[in-house]
Amino acid sequence: MTDPSAASADADSSARDIELDTAALRVLAHPLRLNVLSLLRERGPSTASRIAGELGINPGAASYHLRRLAAGGLIVEEPGRGTGRERWWRSAHRQSIHDPAAASGAEREAGLGYTHAVALAAADRLRRSAQELPRIPGEWLDGITYSDFLLRLTPADVHRMRAEIFEVIERYRADGGESEGAVPVALQLQAFPVPGTARPPAGDE
């Protein structure tokens, strides 16, 4: 699983990916914190006041979440910018990676909180995208999609399909980004059992 923003739009940010450990998963178990990190990866370095304006939150809240992200090693200060009263921050990594299947113990428990936050952050991003829809240029309206499919699959089917889709995404990431008119595009991929249909057998809950 990757977080809502896989690719960085900042040429100076590191291209390294980070495998989230238990501590980092706990730092990111907050949808607003994920949105702050996503914004830095998409738009490049920014300040608490700029982030607050972009996300519609209090500057104090933006500063708090930036400090938490910095303490977790997920963002760093942008050298040579800002003053004592205005600090500039950038993402320390291109994307965050978490594989629930490989996690165990405390990391698996922390991963549940992270996964919950990822889902909430994705829902918030979708809401903000819908609000901007009336102002989207026509050439983009021909390509964007808000699709919903109902499939009957086993856990193994979902795992295989996810791997195939991720291969396509990696191909576009490697080939794209240099074309004229290219902008950061958020591709949301969600695959989950219809609520109420996949529950443990009686007695195992």
CSV table of C-alpha atoms in Angstrom, one decimal:
chain,number,residue,atom,x,y,z
A,1,MET,CA,0.0,0.0,0.0
A,2,THR,CA,1.2,3.5,-0.8
A,3,ASP,CA,-0.2,6.7,0.7
A,4,PRO,CA,-2.5,9.0,-1.3
A,5,SER,CA,0.4,10.8,-3.0
A,6,ALA,CA,3.0,8.6,-4.6
A,7,ALA,CA,4.9,11.0,-6.8
A,8,SER,CA,6.7,14.2,-5.8
A,9,ALA,CA,6.4,17.3,-8.0
A,10,ASP,CA,9.5,18.8,-6.5
A,11,ALA,CA,12.6,18.3,-8.5
A,12,ASP,CA,14.8,18.8,-5.4
A,13,SER,CA,13.1,16.2,-3.2
A,14,SER,CA,14.6,12.8,-2.8
A,15,ALA,CA,13.5,10.1,-5.2
A,16,ARG,CA,13.9,7.5,-2.4
A,17,ASP,CA,10.9,5.6,-1.1
A,18,ILE,CA,10.4,4.8,2.6
A,19,GLU,CA,9.2,1.5,4.0
A,20,LEU,CA,7.1,2.6,6.9
A,21,ASP,CA,8.1,1.1,10.3
A,22,THR,CA,5.9,1.0,13.4
A,23,ALA,CA,6.9,4.6,14.5
A,24,ALA,CA,6.2,6.1,11.0
A,25,LEU,CA,2.9,4.3,10.7
A,26,ARG,CA,1.8,5.8,14.0
A,27,VAL,CA,2.8,9.3,12.9
A,28,LEU,CA,0.8,8.9,9.7
A,29,ALA,CA,-2.3,7.4,11.4
A,30,HIS,CA,-4.0,10.8,10.9
A,31,PRO,CA,-5.8,11.8,7.7
A,32,LEU,CA,-5.0,15.5,7.9
A,33,ARG,CA,-1.3,14.6,8.5
A,34,LEU,CA,-1.4,12.5,5.4
A,35,ASN,CA,-2.9,15.3,3.4
A,36,VAL,CA,-0.1,17.7,4.6
A,37,LEU,CA,2.5,15.2,3.5
A,38,SER,CA,0.7,14.6,0.1
A,39,LEU,CA,0.6,18.4,-0.5
A,40,LEU,CA,4.4,18.7,0.0
A,41,ARG,CA,5.0,15.8,-2.4
A,42,GLU,CA,2.7,17.2,-5.0
A,43,ARG,CA,3.5,20.9,-4.9
A,44,GLY,CA,7.0,21.0,-3.5
A,45,PRO,CA,8.3,22.9,-0.4
A,46,SER,CA,5.8,25.0,1.5
A,47,THR,CA,5.2,26.7,4.9
A,48,ALA,CA,2.6,26.2,7.5
A,49,SER,CA,0.6,29.2,6.5
A,50,ARG,CA,0.6,28.2,2.8
A,51,ILE,CA,-0.5,24.6,3.7
A,52,ALA,CA,-3.2,26.0,6.0
A,53,GLY,CA,-4.6,28.1,3.2
A,54,GLU,CA,-4.5,25.2,0.8
A,55,LEU,CA,-6.2,22.7,3.1
A,56,GLY,CA,-8.6,25.2,4.8
A,57,ILE,CA,-7.2,24.5,8.3
A,58,ASN,CA,-5.8,26.7,11.1
A,59,PRO,CA,-2.1,27.6,10.7
A,60,GLY,CA,-1.5,26.4,14.2
A,61,ALA,CA,-2.8,22.9,13.2
A,62,ALA,CA,-0.7,22.9,10.1
A,63,SER,CA,2.4,23.8,12.2
A,64,TYR,CA,1.6,21.0,14.7
A,65,HIS,CA,1.3,18.3,11.9
A,66,LEU,CA,4.4,19.6,10.2
A,67,ARG,CA,6.3,19.2,13.5
A,68,ARG,CA,5.0,15.6,13.9
A,69,LEU,CA,6.0,14.7,10.4
A,70,ALA,CA,9.5,16.2,10.9
A,71,ALA,CA,9.9,14.3,14.2
A,72,GLY,CA,9.1,11.1,12.3
A,73,GLY,CA,11.7,11.8,9.6
A,74,LEU,CA,9.1,12.1,6.9
A,75,ILE,CA,9.8,15.8,6.1
A,76,VAL,CA,12.8,18.0,6.4
A,77,GLU,CA,13.5,21.8,6.4
A,78,GLU,CA,14.2,23.3,3.0
A,79,PRO,CA,17.7,24.8,3.3
A,80,GLY,CA,18.3,28.4,2.5
A,81,ARG,CA,14.6,29.4,2.6
A,82,GLY,CA,12.5,31.1,5.2
A,83,THR,CA,13.2,33.1,8.4
A,84,GLY,CA,13.0,32.4,12.1
A,85,ARG,CA,9.2,33.0,11.9
A,86,GLU,CA,8.6,31.2,8.6
A,87,ARG,CA,10.0,27.7,8.1
A,88,TRP,CA,9.9,25.9,4.7
A,89,TRP,CA,9.4,22.2,4.6
A,90,ARG,CA,9.8,19.5,2.0
A,91,SER,CA,9.1,15.8,1.8
A,92,ALA,CA,12.1,13.6,2.6
A,93,HIS,CA,10.8,10.8,0.3
A,94,ARG,CA,9.0,10.2,-3.0
A,95,GLN,CA,6.5,7.9,-1.5
A,96,SER,CA,5.6,5.8,1.6
A,97,ILE,CA,5.2,2.1,1.3
A,98,HIS,CA,3.5,-0.3,3.6
A,99,ASP,CA,2.8,-4.0,2.9
A,100,PRO,CA,0.2,-5.3,5.5
A,101,ALA,CA,1.0,-8.9,4.4
A,102,ALA,CA,4.6,-8.5,5.5
A,103,ALA,CA,3.8,-6.8,8.9
A,104,SER,CA,3.5,-8.6,12.2
A,105,GLY,CA,2.9,-7.7,15.9
A,106,ALA,CA,3.0,-4.0,16.7
A,107,GLU,CA,3.6,-3.0,13.1
A,108,ARG,CA,0.5,-4.8,12.0
A,109,GLU,CA,-1.6,-3.1,14.6
A,110,ALA,CA,-0.1,0.3,13.7
A,111,GLY,CA,-0.8,-0.4,10.1
A,112,LEU,CA,-4.5,-0.7,10.8
A,113,GLY,CA,-4.6,2.9,12.0
A,114,TYR,CA,-2.5,4.0,9.0
A,115,THR,CA,-4.9,2.2,6.6
A,116,HIS,CA,-7.9,3.8,8.2
A,117,ALA,CA,-6.3,7.2,7.9
A,118,VAL,CA,-5.4,6.6,4.2
A,119,ALA,CA,-9.0,5.8,3.4
A,120,LEU,CA,-10.2,8.9,5.2
A,121,ALA,CA,-7.6,11.1,3.4
A,122,ALA,CA,-8.6,9.6,0.1
A,123,ALA,CA,-12.2,10.4,0.7
A,124,ASP,CA,-11.3,14.0,1.6
A,125,ARG,CA,-9.3,14.4,-1.6
A,126,LEU,CA,-12.2,13.0,-3.6
A,127,ARG,CA,-14.5,15.6,-2.0
A,128,ARG,CA,-12.1,18.5,-2.8
A,129,SER,CA,-11.8,17.2,-6.4
A,130,ALA,CA,-15.6,17.2,-6.8
A,131,GLN,CA,-15.8,20.7,-5.6
A,132,GLU,CA,-13.3,21.8,-8.3
A,133,LEU,CA,-15.0,19.9,-11.0
A,134,PRO,CA,-17.0,22.9,-12.4
A,135,ARG,CA,-13.7,24.7,-13.0
A,136,ILE,CA,-11.8,21.9,-14.7
A,137,PRO,CA,-10.7,22.6,-18.3
A,138,GLY,CA,-12.6,20.6,-20.9
A,139,GLU,CA,-9.6,18.6,-22.1
A,140,TRP,CA,-9.3,17.2,-18.6
A,141,LEU,CA,-13.0,16.4,-18.3
A,142,ASP,CA,-12.6,14.1,-21.3
A,143,GLY,CA,-10.1,12.0,-19.4
A,144,ILE,CA,-10.8,12.0,-15.7
A,145,THR,CA,-13.0,9.3,-14.2
A,146,TYR,CA,-14.9,8.6,-11.0
A,147,SER,CA,-15.7,5.0,-11.5
A,148,ASP,CA,-17.2,2.3,-9.3
A,149,PHE,CA,-17.2,-1.4,-10.1
A,150,LEU,CA,-18.7,-4.3,-8.4
A,151,LEU,CA,-16.8,-7.6,-8.8
A,152,ARG,CA,-17.0,-11.0,-7.1
A,153,LEU,CA,-13.4,-11.9,-6.0
A,154,THR,CA,-11.5,-13.9,-3.5
A,155,PRO,CA,-8.7,-12.4,-1.5
A,156,ALA,CA,-6.2,-14.0,-3.9
A,157,ASP,CA,-8.0,-12.5,-6.8
A,158,VAL,CA,-7.7,-9.0,-5.2
A,159,HIS,CA,-4.0,-9.5,-4.5
A,160,ARG,CA,-3.3,-10.5,-8.1
A,161,MET,CA,-5.4,-7.7,-9.6
A,162,ARG,CA,-3.7,-5.1,-7.3
A,163,ALA,CA,-0.2,-6.3,-8.5
A,164,GLU,CA,-1.2,-6.1,-12.1
A,165,ILE,CA,-2.6,-2.5,-11.7
A,166,PHE,CA,0.5,-1.4,-9.8
A,167,GLU,CA,2.6,-2.6,-12.7
A,168,VAL,CA,0.7,-0.3,-15.1
A,169,ILE,CA,1.0,2.6,-12.7
A,170,GLU,CA,4.8,2.1,-12.5
A,171,ARG,CA,5.0,2.1,-16.3
A,172,TYR,CA,3.2,5.4,-16.5
A,173,ARG,CA,5.3,6.8,-13.7
A,174,ALA,CA,8.5,5.9,-15.6
A,175,ASP,CA,7.3,7.2,-18.9
A,176,GLY,CA,5.3,10.3,-18.0
A,177,GLY,CA,5.9,13.6,-16.4
A,178,GLU,CA,7.9,15.2,-19.2
A,179,SER,CA,5.1,15.9,-21.6
A,180,GLU,CA,3.9,19.5,-22.1
A,181,GLY,CA,0.8,20.2,-20.0
A,182,ALA,CA,1.5,17.4,-17.6
A,183,VAL,CA,0.4,18.1,-14.0
A,184,PRO,CA,0.3,15.9,-10.9
A,185,VAL,CA,-2.6,13.5,-11.2
A,186,ALA,CA,-4.1,11.7,-8.2
A,187,LEU,CA,-4.9,8.1,-9.0
A,188,GLN,CA,-7.0,6.5,-6.3
A,189,LEU,CA,-7.2,2.7,-6.2
A,190,GLN,CA,-9.6,1.2,-3.7
A,191,ALA,CA,-10.5,-2.5,-3.5
A,192,PHE,CA,-12.4,-3.7,-0.4
A,193,PRO,CA,-15.2,-6.1,0.4
A,194,VAL,CA,-18.6,-4.5,0.3
A,195,PRO,CA,-19.3,-3.5,3.9
A,196,GLY,CA,-21.0,-6.2,5.8
A,197,THR,CA,-20.1,-9.1,3.5
A,198,ALA,CA,-16.7,-10.3,4.7
A,199,ARG,CA,-16.9,-10.9,8.5
A,200,PRO,CA,-15.1,-13.5,10.6
A,201,PRO,CA,-17.0,-16.7,11.4
A,202,ALA,CA,-19.2,-16.6,14.5
A,203,GLY,CA,-17.0,-16.9,17.6
A,204,ASP,CA,-13.9,-15.6,16.0
A,205,GLU,CA,-14.7,-11.9,16.3
